[in-house]
PDB file of C-alpha atoms in Angstrom:
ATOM      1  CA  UNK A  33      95.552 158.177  89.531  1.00  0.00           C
ATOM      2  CA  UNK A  34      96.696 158.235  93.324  1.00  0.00           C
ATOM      3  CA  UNK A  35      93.749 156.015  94.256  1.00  0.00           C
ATOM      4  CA  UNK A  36      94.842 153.060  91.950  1.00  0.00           C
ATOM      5  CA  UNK A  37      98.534 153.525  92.802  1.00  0.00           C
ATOM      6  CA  UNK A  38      97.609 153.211  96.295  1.00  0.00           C
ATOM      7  CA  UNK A  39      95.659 149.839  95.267  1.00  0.00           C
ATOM      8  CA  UNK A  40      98.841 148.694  93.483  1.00  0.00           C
ATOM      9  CA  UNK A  41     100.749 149.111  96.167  1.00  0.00           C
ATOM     10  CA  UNK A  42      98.519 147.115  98.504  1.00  0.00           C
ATOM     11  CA  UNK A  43      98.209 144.529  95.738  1.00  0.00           C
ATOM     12  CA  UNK A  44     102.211 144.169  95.526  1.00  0.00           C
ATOM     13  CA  UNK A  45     102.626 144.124  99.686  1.00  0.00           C
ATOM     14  CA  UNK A  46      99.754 141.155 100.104  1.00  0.00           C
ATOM     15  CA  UNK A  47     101.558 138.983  96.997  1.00  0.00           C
ATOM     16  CA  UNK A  48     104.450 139.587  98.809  1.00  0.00           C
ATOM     17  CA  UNK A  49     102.957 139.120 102.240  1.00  0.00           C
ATOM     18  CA  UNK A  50     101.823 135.457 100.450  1.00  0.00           C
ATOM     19  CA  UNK A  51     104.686 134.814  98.819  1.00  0.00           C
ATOM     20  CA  UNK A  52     106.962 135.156 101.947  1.00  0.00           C
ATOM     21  CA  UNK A  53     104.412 133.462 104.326  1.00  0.00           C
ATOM     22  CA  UNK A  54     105.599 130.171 106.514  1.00  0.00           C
ATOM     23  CA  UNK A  55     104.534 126.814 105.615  1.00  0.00           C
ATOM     24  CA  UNK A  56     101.202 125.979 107.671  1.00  0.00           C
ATOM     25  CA  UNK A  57     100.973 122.387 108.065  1.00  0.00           C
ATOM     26  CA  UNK A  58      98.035 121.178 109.728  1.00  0.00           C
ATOM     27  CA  UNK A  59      97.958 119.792 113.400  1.00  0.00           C
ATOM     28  CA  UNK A  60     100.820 122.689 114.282  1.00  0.00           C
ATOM     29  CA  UNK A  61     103.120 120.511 113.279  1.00  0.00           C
ATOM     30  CA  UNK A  62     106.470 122.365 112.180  1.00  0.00           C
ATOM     31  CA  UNK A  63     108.595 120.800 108.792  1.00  0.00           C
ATOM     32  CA  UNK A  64     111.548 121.891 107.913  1.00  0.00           C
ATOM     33  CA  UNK A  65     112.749 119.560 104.999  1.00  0.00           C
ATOM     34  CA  UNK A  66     116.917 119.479 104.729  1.00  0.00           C
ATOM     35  CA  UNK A  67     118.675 117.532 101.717  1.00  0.00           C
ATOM     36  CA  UNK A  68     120.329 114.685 102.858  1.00  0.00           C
ATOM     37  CA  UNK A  69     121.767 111.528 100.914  1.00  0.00           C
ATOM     38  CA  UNK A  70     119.311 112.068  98.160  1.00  0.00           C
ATOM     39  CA  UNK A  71     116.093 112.786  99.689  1.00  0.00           C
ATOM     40  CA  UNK A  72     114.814 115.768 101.683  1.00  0.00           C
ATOM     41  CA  UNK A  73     114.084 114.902 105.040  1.00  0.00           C
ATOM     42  CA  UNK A  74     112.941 115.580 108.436  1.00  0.00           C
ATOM     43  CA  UNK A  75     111.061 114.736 111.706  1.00  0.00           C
ATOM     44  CA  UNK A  76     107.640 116.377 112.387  1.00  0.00           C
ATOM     45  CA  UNK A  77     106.370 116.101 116.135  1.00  0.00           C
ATOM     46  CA  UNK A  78     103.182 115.255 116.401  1.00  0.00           C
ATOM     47  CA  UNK A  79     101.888 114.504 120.371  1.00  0.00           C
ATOM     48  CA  UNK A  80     105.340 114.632 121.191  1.00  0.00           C
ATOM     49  CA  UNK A  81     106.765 111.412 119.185  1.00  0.00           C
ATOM     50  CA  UNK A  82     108.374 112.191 115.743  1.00  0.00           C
ATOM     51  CA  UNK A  83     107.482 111.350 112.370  1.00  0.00           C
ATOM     52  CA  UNK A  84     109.799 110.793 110.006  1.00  0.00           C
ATOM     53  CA  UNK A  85     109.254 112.466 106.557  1.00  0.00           C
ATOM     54  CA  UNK A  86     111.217 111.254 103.658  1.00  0.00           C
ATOM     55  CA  UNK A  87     110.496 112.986 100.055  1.00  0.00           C
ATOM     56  CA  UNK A  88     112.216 111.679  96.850  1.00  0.00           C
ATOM     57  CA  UNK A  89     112.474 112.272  93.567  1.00  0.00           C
ATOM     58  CA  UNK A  90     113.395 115.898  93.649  1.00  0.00           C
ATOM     59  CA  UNK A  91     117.119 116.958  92.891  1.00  0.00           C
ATOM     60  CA  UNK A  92     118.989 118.634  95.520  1.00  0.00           C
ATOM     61  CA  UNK A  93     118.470 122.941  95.344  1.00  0.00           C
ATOM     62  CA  UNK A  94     114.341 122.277  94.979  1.00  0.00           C
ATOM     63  CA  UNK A  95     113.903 123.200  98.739  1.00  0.00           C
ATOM     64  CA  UNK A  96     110.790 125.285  98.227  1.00  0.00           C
ATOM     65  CA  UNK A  97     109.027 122.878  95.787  1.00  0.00           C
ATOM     66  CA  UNK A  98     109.764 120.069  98.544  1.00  0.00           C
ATOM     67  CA  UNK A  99     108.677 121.922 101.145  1.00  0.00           C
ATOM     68  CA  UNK A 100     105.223 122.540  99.220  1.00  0.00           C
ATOM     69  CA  UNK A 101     104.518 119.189  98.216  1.00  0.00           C
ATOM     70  CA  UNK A 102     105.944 118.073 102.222  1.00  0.00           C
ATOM     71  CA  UNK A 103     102.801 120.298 102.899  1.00  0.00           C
ATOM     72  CA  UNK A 104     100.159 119.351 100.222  1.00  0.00           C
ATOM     73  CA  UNK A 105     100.618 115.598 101.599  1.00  0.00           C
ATOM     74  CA  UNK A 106     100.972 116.561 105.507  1.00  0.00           C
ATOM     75  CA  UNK A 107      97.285 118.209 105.544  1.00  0.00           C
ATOM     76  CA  UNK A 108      96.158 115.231 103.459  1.00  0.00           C
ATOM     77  CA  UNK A 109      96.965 112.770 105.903  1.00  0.00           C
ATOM     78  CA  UNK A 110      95.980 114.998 109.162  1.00  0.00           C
ATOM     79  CA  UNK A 111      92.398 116.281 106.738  1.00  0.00           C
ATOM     80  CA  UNK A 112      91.813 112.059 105.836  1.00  0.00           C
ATOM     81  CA  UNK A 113      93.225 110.488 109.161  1.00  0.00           C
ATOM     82  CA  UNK A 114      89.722 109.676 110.686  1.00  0.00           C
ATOM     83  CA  UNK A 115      88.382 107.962 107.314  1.00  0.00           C
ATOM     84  CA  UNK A 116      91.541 105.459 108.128  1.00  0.00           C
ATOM     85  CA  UNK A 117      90.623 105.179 111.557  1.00  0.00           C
ATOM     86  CA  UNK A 118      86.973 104.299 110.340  1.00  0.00           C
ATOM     87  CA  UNK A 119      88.185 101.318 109.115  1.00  0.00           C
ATOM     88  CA  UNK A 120      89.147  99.983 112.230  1.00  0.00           C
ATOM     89  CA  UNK A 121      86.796  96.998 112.331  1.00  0.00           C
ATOM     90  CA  UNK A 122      87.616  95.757 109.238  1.00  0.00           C
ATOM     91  CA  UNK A 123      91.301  95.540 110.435  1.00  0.00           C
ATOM     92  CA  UNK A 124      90.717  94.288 113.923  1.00  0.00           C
ATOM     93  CA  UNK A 125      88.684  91.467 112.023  1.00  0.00           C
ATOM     94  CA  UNK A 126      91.485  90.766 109.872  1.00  0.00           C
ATOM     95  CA  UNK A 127      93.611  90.409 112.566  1.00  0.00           C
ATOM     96  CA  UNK A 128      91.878  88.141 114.513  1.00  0.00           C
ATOM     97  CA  UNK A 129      90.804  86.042 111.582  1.00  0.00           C
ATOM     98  CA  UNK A 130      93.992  86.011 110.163  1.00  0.00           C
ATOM     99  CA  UNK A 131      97.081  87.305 112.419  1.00  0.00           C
ATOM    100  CA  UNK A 132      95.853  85.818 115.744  1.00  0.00           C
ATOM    101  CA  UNK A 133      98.472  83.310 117.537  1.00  0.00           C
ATOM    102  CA  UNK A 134      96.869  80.949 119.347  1.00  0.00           C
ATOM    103  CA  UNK A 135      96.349  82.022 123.112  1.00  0.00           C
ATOM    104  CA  UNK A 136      96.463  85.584 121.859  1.00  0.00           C
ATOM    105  CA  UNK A 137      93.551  87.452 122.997  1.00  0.00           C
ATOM    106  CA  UNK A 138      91.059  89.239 120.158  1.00  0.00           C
ATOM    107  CA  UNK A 139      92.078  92.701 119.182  1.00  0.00           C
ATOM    108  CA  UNK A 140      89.091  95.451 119.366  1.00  0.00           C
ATOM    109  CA  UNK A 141      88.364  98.027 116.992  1.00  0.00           C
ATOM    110  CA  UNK A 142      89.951 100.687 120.172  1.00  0.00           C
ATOM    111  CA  UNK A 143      92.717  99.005 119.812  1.00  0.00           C
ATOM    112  CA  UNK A 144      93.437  99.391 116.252  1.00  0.00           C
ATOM    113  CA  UNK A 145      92.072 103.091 116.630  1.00  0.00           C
ATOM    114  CA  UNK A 146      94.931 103.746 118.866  1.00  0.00           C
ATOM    115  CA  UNK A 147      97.183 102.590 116.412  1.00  0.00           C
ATOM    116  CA  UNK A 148      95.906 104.225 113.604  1.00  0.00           C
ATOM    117  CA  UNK A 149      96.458 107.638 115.432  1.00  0.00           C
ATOM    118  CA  UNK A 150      99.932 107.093 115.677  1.00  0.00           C
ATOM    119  CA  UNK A 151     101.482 107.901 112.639  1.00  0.00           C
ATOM    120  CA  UNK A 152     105.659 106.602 112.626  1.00  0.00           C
ATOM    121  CA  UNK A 153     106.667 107.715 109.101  1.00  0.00           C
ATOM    122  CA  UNK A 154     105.585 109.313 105.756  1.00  0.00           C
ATOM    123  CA  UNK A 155     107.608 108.097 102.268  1.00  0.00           C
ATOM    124  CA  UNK A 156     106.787 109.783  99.141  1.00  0.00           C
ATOM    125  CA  UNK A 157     108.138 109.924  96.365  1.00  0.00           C
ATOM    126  CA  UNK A 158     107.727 113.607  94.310  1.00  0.00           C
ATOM    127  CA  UNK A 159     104.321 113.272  91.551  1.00  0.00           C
ATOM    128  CA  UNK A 160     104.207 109.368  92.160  1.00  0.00           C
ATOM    129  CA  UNK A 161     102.133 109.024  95.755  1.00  0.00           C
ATOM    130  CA  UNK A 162     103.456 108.184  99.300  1.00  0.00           C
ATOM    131  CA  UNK A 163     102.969 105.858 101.980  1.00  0.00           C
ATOM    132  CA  UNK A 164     102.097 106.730 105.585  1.00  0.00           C
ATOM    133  CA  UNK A 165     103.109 103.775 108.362  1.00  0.00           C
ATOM    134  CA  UNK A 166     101.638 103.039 111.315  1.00  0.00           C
ATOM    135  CA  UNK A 167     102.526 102.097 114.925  1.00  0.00           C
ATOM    136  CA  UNK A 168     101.317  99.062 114.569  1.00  0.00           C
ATOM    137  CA  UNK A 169     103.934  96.892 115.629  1.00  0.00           C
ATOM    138  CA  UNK A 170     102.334  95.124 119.106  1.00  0.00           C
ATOM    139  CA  UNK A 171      99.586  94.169 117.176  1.00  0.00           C
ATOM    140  CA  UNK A 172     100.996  92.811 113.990  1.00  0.00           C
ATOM    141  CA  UNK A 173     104.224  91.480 115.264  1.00  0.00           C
ATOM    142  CA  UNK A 174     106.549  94.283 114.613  1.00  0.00           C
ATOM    143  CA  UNK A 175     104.914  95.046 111.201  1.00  0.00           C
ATOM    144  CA  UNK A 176     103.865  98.613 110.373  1.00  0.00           C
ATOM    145  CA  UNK A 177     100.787  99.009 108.801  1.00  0.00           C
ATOM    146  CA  UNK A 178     101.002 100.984 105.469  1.00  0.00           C
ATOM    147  CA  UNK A 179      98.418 102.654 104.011  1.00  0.00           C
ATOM    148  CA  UNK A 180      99.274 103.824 100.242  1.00  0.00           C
ATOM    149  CA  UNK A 181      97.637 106.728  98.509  1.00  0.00           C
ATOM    150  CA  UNK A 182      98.644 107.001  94.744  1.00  0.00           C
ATOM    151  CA  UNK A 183      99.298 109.785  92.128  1.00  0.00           C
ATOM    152  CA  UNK A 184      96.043 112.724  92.979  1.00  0.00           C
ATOM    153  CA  UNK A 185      95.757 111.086  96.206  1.00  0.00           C
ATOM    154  CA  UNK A 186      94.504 108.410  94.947  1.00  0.00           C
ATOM    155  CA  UNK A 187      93.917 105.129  97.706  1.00  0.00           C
ATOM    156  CA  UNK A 188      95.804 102.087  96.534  1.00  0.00           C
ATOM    157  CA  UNK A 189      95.574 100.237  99.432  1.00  0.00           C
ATOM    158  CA  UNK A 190      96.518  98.430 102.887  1.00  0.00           C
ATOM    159  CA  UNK A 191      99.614  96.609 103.828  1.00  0.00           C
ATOM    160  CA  UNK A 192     101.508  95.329 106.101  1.00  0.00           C
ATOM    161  CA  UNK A 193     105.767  95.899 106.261  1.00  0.00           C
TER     162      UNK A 193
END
């Protein structure tokens, strides 16, 4: 039947066509992981400062998979990044209850916004969860803020590095 042959054919050209297609990480931003002292790495630019994205606990030759799972977590972060900067006031209160110096002036929730936009590095580790650090390094003296999302992107919690 030339009518389902010609479906076939259309059918084969779009799984290629999907198959084939370039990562699309979210914001733009461009990742193209490389294999390097154990771990696949790279830099994404996002508003013009880099990101460094570190992936273990996949062997070197697993480029693809990487490069997948680089993008599964990527969109996560950029789809969930304004329910972390909704907890703003919770950490400017922390810091001024807790972090302050005296003389210091009082952090505001802006401030911590700011920082919470500012995303300095991703770690994950392959099927286990990842940790994405903040610039938060003026405001915590020179610790990063780490927020840790678990196995199914699950939220563990808040730290500080």
């Amino acid at each position: 039947d030339v009518c389902s042959s010609d479906l076939h054919d259309k059918i084969n050209t779009l799984d290629i066509t999907i198959l084939h297609a370039p990562h699309d990480f979210a914001g733009g931003a461009s990742v193209n992981l490389k294999y390097v002292k154990g771990s696949y790495m790279d830099e994404i630019m996002v508003d013009g400062r880099p990101v460094l994205f570190t992936l273990d606990g996949l062997p070197e030759g697993q480029e693809a998979q990487a490069q997948q799972y680089a993008e599964g977590i990527w969109n996560w972060v950029v789809e969930h990044q304004s329910q972390v900067v909704s907890h703003a006031p919770l950490i400017a209160g922390f810091k001024n209850k807790k972090w302050r110096s005296e003389g210091e002036p009082e952090v505001s929730a802006d401030d911590i916004t700011g920082c919470l936009q500012r995303i300095t590095s991703i770690y994950a580790t392959y099927q286990e969860g990842f940790d994405v650090f903040f610039d938060t390094n003026d405001v915590f003296e020179e610790r990063s803020l780490v927020i840790s999302i678990g196995k199914n992107f699950f939220f563990e919690g808040f730290k500080l590095l």
